[in-house]
XYZ file of C-alpha atoms in Angstrom:
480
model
C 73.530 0.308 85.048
C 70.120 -1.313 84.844
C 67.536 -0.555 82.127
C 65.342 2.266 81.967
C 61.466 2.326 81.693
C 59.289 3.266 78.877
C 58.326 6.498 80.586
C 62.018 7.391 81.423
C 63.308 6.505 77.981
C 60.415 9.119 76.487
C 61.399 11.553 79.026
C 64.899 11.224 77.748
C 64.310 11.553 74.036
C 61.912 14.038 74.568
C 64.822 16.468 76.723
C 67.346 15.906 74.005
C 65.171 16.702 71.147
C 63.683 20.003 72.800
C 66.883 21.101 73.550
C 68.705 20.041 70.398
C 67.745 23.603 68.284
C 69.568 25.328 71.383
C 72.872 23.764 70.783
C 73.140 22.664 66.581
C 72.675 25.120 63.981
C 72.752 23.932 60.759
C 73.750 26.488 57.582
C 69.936 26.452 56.953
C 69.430 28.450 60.073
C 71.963 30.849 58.947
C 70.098 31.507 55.537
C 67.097 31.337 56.746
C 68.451 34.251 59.309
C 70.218 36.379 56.528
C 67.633 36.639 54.572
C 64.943 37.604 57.036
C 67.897 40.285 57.447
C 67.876 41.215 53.836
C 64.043 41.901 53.982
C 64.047 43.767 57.474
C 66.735 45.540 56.272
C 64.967 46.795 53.026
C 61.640 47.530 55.372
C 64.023 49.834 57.194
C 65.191 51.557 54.229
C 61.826 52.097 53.102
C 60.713 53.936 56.613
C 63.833 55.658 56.509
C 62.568 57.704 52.566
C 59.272 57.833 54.444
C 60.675 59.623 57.517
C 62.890 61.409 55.011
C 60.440 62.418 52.536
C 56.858 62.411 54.433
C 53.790 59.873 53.906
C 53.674 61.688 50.371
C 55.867 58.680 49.162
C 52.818 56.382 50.297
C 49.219 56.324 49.114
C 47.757 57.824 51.864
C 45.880 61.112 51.469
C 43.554 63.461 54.070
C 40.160 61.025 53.149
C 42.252 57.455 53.326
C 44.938 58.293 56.392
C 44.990 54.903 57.205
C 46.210 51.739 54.629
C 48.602 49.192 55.273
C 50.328 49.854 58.235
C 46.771 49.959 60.496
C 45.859 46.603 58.390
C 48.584 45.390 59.618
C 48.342 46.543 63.111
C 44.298 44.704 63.727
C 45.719 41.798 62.009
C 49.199 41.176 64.106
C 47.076 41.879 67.125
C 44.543 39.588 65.943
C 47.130 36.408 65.770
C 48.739 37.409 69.099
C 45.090 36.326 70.534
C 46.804 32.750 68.725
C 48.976 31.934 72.519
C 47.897 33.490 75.624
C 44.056 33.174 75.088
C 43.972 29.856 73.387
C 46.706 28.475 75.666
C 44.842 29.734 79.017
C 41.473 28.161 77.560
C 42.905 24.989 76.773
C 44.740 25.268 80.383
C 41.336 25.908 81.933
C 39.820 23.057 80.283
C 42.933 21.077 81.217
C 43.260 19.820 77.425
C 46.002 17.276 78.019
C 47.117 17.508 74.328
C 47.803 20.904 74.374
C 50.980 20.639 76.188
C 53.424 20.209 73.103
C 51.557 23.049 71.328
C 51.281 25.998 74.158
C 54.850 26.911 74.259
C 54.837 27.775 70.417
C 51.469 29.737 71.061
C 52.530 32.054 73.693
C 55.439 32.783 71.806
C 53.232 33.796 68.865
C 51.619 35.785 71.431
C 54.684 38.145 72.297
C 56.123 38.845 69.078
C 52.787 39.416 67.227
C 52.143 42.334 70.276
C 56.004 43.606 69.619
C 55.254 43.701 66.190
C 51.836 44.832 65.450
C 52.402 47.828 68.508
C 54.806 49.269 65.955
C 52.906 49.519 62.876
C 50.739 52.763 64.112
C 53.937 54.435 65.204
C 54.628 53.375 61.061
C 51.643 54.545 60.425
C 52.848 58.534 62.239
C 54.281 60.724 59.374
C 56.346 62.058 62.930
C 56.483 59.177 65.207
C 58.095 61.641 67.979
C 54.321 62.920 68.189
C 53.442 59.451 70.388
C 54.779 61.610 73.373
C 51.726 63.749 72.931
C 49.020 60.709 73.346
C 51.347 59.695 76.651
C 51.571 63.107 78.066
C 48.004 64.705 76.670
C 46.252 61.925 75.458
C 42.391 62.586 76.525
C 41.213 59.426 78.766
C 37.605 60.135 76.418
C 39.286 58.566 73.257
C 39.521 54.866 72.228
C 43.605 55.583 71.033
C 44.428 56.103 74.644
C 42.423 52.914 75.614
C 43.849 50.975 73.216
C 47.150 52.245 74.260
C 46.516 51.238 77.890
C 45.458 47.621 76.988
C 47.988 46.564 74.575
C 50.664 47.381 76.993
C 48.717 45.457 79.709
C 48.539 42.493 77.862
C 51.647 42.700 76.437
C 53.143 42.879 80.491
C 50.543 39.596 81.197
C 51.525 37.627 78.063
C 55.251 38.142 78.958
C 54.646 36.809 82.640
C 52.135 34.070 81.556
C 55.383 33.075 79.024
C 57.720 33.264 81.913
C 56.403 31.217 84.463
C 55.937 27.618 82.461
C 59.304 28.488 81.536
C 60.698 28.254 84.664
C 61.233 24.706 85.113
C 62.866 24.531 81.130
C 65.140 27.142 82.076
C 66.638 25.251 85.032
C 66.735 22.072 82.895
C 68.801 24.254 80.384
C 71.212 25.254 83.410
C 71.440 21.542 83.980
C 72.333 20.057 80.620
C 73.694 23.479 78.712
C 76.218 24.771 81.082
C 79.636 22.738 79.692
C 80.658 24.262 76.179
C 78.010 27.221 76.532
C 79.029 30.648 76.363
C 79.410 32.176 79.553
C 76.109 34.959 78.687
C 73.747 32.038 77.945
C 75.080 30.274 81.490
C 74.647 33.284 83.464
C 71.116 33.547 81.280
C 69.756 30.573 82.551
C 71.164 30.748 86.109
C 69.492 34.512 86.378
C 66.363 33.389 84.788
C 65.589 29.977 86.371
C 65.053 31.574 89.767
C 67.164 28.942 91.388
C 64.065 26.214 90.486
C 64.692 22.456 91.968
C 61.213 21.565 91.596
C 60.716 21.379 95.154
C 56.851 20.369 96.508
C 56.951 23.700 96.985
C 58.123 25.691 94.108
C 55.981 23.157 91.836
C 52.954 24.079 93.868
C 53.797 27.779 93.570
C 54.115 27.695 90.169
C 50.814 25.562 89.707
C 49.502 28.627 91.582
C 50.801 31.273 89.673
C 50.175 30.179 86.648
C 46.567 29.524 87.339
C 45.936 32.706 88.634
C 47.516 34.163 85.537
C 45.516 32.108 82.808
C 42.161 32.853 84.526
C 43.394 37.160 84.873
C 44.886 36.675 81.075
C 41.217 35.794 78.965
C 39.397 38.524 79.794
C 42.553 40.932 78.823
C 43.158 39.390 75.937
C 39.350 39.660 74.645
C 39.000 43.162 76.047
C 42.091 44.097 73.868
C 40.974 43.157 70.133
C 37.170 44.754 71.935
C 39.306 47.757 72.259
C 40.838 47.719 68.936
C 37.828 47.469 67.450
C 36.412 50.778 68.964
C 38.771 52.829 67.228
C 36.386 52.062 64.296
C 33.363 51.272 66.172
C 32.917 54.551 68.354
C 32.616 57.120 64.540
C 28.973 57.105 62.684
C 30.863 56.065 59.086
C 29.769 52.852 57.151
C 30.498 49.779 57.845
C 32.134 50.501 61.063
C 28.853 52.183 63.018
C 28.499 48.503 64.108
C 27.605 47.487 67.579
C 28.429 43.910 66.420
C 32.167 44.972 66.051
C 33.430 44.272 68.901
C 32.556 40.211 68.776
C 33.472 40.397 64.723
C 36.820 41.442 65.668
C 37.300 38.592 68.844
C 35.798 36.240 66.665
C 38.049 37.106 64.107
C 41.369 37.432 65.901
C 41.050 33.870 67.929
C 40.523 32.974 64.018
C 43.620 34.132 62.867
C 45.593 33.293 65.803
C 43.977 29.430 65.343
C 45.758 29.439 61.575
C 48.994 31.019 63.461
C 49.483 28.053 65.671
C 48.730 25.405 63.087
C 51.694 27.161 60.642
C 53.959 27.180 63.232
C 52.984 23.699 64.174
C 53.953 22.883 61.151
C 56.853 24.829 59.972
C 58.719 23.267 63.450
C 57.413 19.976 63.391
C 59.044 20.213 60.079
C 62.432 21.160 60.602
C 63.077 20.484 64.443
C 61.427 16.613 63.834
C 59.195 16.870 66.456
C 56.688 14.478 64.820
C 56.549 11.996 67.902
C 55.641 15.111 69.795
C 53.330 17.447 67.560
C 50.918 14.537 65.818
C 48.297 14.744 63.253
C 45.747 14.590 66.726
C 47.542 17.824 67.288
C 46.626 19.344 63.583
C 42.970 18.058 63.935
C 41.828 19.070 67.427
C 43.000 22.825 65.871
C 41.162 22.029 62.613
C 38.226 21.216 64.671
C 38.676 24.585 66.287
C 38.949 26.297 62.464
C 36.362 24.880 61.415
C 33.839 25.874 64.544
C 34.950 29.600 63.909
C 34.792 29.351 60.003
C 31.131 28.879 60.988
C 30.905 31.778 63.763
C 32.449 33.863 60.899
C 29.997 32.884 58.543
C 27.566 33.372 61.030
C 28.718 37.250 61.763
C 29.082 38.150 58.245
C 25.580 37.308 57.124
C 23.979 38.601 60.328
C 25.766 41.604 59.370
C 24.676 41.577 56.120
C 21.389 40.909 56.364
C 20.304 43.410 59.380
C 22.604 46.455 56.973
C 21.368 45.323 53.741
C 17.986 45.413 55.004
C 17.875 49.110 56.024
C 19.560 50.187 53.070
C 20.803 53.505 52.597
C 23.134 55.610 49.996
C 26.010 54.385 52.527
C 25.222 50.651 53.086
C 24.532 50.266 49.503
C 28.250 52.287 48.353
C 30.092 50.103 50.308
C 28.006 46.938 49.359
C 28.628 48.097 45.614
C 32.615 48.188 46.223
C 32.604 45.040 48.164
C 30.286 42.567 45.726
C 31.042 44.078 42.314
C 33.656 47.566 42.463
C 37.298 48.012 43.903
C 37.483 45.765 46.560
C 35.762 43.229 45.149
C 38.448 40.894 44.353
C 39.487 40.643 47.775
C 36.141 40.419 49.246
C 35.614 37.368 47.049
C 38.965 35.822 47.994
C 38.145 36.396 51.851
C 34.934 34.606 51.672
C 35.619 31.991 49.459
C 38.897 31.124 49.784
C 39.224 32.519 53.673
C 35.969 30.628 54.810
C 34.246 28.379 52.245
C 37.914 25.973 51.107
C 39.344 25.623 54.716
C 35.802 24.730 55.969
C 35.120 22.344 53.295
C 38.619 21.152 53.902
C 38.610 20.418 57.765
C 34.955 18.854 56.762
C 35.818 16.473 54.287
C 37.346 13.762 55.704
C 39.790 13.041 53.110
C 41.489 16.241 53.152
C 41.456 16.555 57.005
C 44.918 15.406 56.910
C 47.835 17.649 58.191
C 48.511 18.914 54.795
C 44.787 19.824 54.348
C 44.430 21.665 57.599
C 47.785 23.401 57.037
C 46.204 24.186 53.298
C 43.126 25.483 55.489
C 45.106 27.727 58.286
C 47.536 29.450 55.084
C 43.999 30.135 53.263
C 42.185 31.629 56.662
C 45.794 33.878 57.445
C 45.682 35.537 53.609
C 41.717 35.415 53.704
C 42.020 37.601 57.190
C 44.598 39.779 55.655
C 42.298 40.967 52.951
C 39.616 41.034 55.362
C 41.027 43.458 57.275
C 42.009 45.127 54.440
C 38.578 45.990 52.820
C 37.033 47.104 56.674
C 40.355 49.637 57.144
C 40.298 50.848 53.560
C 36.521 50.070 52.628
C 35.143 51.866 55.304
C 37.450 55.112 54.548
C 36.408 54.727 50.980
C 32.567 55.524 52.151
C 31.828 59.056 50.833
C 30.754 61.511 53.504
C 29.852 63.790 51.400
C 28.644 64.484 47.695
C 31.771 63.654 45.966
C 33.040 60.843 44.391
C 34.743 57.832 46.593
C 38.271 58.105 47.408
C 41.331 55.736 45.750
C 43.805 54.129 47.797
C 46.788 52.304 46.164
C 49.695 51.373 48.373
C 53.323 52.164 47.188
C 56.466 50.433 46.964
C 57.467 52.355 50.540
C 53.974 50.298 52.217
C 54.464 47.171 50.502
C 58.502 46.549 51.749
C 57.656 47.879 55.206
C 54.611 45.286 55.338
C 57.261 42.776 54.222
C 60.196 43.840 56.573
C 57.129 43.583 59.463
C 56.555 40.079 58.473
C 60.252 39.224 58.521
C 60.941 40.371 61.750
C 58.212 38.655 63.249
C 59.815 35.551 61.527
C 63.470 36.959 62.478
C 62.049 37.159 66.315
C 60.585 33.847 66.472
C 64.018 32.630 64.751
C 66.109 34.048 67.412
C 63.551 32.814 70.336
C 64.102 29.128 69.001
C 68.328 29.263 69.727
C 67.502 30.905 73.051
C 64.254 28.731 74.757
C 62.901 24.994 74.456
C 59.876 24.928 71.820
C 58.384 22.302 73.780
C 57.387 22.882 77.351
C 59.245 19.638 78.239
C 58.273 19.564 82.053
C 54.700 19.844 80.496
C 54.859 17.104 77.871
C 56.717 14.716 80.344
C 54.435 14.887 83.138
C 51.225 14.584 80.403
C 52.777 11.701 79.192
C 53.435 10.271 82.466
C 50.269 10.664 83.668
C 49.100 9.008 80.742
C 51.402 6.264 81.356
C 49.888 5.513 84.485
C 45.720 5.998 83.738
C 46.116 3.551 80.684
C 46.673 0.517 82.520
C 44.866 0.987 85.534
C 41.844 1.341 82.923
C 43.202 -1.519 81.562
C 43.805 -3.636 85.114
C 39.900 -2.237 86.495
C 38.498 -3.964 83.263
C 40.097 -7.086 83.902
C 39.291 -7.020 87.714
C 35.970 -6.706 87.014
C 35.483 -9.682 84.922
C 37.192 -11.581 87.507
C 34.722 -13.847 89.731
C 36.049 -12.582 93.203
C 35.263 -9.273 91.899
C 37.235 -6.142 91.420
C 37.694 -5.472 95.386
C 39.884 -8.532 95.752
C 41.424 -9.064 92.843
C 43.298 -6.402 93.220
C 45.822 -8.339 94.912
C 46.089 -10.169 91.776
C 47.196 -7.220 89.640
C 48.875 -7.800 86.255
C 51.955 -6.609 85.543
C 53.626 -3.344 85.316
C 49.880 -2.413 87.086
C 51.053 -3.847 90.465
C 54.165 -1.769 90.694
C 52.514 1.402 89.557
C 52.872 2.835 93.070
C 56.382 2.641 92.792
C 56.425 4.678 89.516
C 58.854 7.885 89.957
C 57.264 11.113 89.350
C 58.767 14.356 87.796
C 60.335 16.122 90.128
C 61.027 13.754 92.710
C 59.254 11.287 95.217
C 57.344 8.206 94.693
C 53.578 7.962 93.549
């Protein structure tokens, strides 16, 4: 058996790593697993006293009706902006060094959606009433539009997971069929559509997926656009904002940003995928942190200013509670450590290290948290009329189902890792091929051109491995 190439050898490493998680489980796993259970279970026994009892056992009254759970809701549908909108940018841009990263992104995508589309059913003291918005809903209101585009970009950010999938899944038929049980075997026999990587089925693919990545951006910004309305489209302070729409985009590609980057991390970590996801990785996101820790910046004081400027008993309530009342603490947290430390992190050049950006992206996720907060429960805070503001204080029932939310989106994302690659191997490979190739022909066109003959015919002359580059097998078959 002769020896194999450099590009071969990565290609080989690079298959048995991805698809290592899919066949070892170590007893971490199964901790890690049981007690995600533990909490999800205790979230469900808290919604089951609230669907026993009422929302009496929470701290929501008739002037704050919404608290946690819609908190919750903008901010899991902000990070879900983290895959399919990110991913089909850096696709459009064609980004080589994204291809490591996008698989983890889109899967951020899916289960943030599942996740976050549950919390206003949560948030229903009777969540049988969501029949009434599907059979009655009135096309006038921003619930039913928000209803309409969650579910269509849930439906695209499913398909736009599928199809780079595709060529994994056969790869998993391939190498996972001896010793697998016989529902994963039939899984990936079902699901990889009988791919070969054919010409044809590659350019196929290359088609669909471009046409989805160019439909998926303006779905995915039109859905946080949408979100925001709900607040947006009432004359109460703050939210009588024409600006919301971009705050809450701006915001949610923020989020979803620090998403990625913890991710990153937390596999990197444990699945040693360090020749794979590399510091370049964690500072080409940090670079994209820190350009919308400055558009955030840049939307709060424009905000600010234009409000604060026309003052009125309203603006200058809700200023009050945000600078020096209630909510102040939060407020304070959100813009210093949620925007000020992670920029000054990613800035600095000795903390823009993977530990500092990770620092940065935990920061910017519980800054965003609050931040969403203070504009669900701030804004409903706002007295209407003559009286005195309204109190909110979340109860033990709020606070586990917030908790058994989180741990099911980490329980989901848990159970996605033992049934798909992480990496989009076909992806990585043919980056990393391609690389393989450009390098020294850069390399060979430099040293042609300092040749006297000049670069035309000295290419006859070409250095080794240049002058065999033609001969170089490409992924999926066929010669260059």
């Amino acid at each position: 058996m002769g020896a194999i190439g450099p590009v071969e050898a990565f290609r080989r490493r690079l298959e048995e790593r991805a698809l290592a998680p899919l066949t070892r489980t170590g007893r971490g796993y199964y901790l890690l697993v049981g007690g995600l259970l533990l909490v999800v279970a205790w979230g469900l026994y808290a919604y089951t006293s609230q669907l026993r009892e009422g929302l009496v056992v929470t701290g929501m009254r008739d002037r704050i009706m919404w608290g946690l759970y819609i908190t919750l809701f903008v901010l899991f549908i902000g990070i879900s902006h983290a895959g399919t909108l990110i991913s089909a940018i850096l696709r459009v841009t064609n980004a080589g060094w994204r291809a490591p990263i996008t698989r983890m992104a889109e899967f951020i995508t899916v289960v943030a959606l599942m996740v976050g589309a549950l919390m206003p059913l949560v948030d229903l003291g009777r969540p049988d009433r969501i029949l009434n918005l599907l059979l009655y809903g009135r096309w006038q209101s921003p619930v039913v539009w928000d209803l309409l585009s969650i579910t269509t970009y849930l439906t695209g950010s499913v398909i736009y997971l599928y199809l780079p999938l595709i060529p994994d899944l056969a790869l998993c038929r391939d190498r996972l069929l001896q010793g697998a049980p016989r529902w994963r075997r039939r899984f990936f026999r079902v699901a990889s559509l009988g791919w070969r990587g054919t010409p044809r089925q590659r350019r196929l693919l290359g088609s669909a997926i471009g046409m989805m990545m160019v439909l998926i951006i303006p779905v995915a910004v039109s859905v946080h656009t949408v979100v925001s309305w709900i607040f947006a489209m009432t004359l109460r302070e703050p939210w009588d904002n024409p600006m919301f729409g971009a705050y809450f985009v701006a915001g949610a590609i923020f989020s979803g940003i620090a998403g990625i980057i913890l991710l990153m991390a937390l596999l990197r970590k444990i699945y040693r995928f360090e020749e794979y996801i590399t510091a370049r990785h964690f500072v080409n996101l940090g670079y994209m942190l820190g350009a919308f820790v400055l558009i955030m910046i840049y939307f709060n004081v424009s905000e600010y200013l234009t409000t604060g400027y026309k003052m009125n008993e309203e603006v200058a309530f809700h200023f009050r509670q945000l600078f020096a009342g209630e909510l102040a603490p939060l407020y304070w947290f959100y813009l210093l450590g949620g925007l000020l430390v992670p920029g000054l992190l990613i800035l600095l050049p000795a903390t823009r290290s993977v530990a500092g950006i990770v620092t940065a992206a935990v920061l910017v996720t519980l800054g965003m948290w609050a931040e969403r907060y203070f504009i669900v429960v701030g804004g409903l805070r706002v007295p209407l009329m003559p009286y005195e503001a309204a109190s909110y204080a979340p109860t033990w029932v709020e606070w586990s189902i917030m908790a058994g939310a989180f741990a099911g989106f980490g329980l989901i994302i848990a159970l996605f890792c033992k049934l798909f690659p992480l990496i989009a191997v076909w992806e990585v490979a043919e980056h990393h091929e391609e690389e393989a190739v450009r390098v020294p022909r850069r390399v060979a066109l430099a040293w042609a051109m300092t040749r006297p003959e000049g670069p035309e015919r000295a290419g006859a002359e070409w250095p080794e491995p240049v002058a065999n580059l033609e001969d170089t097998p490409v992924l999926g078959g066929g010669r260059r």
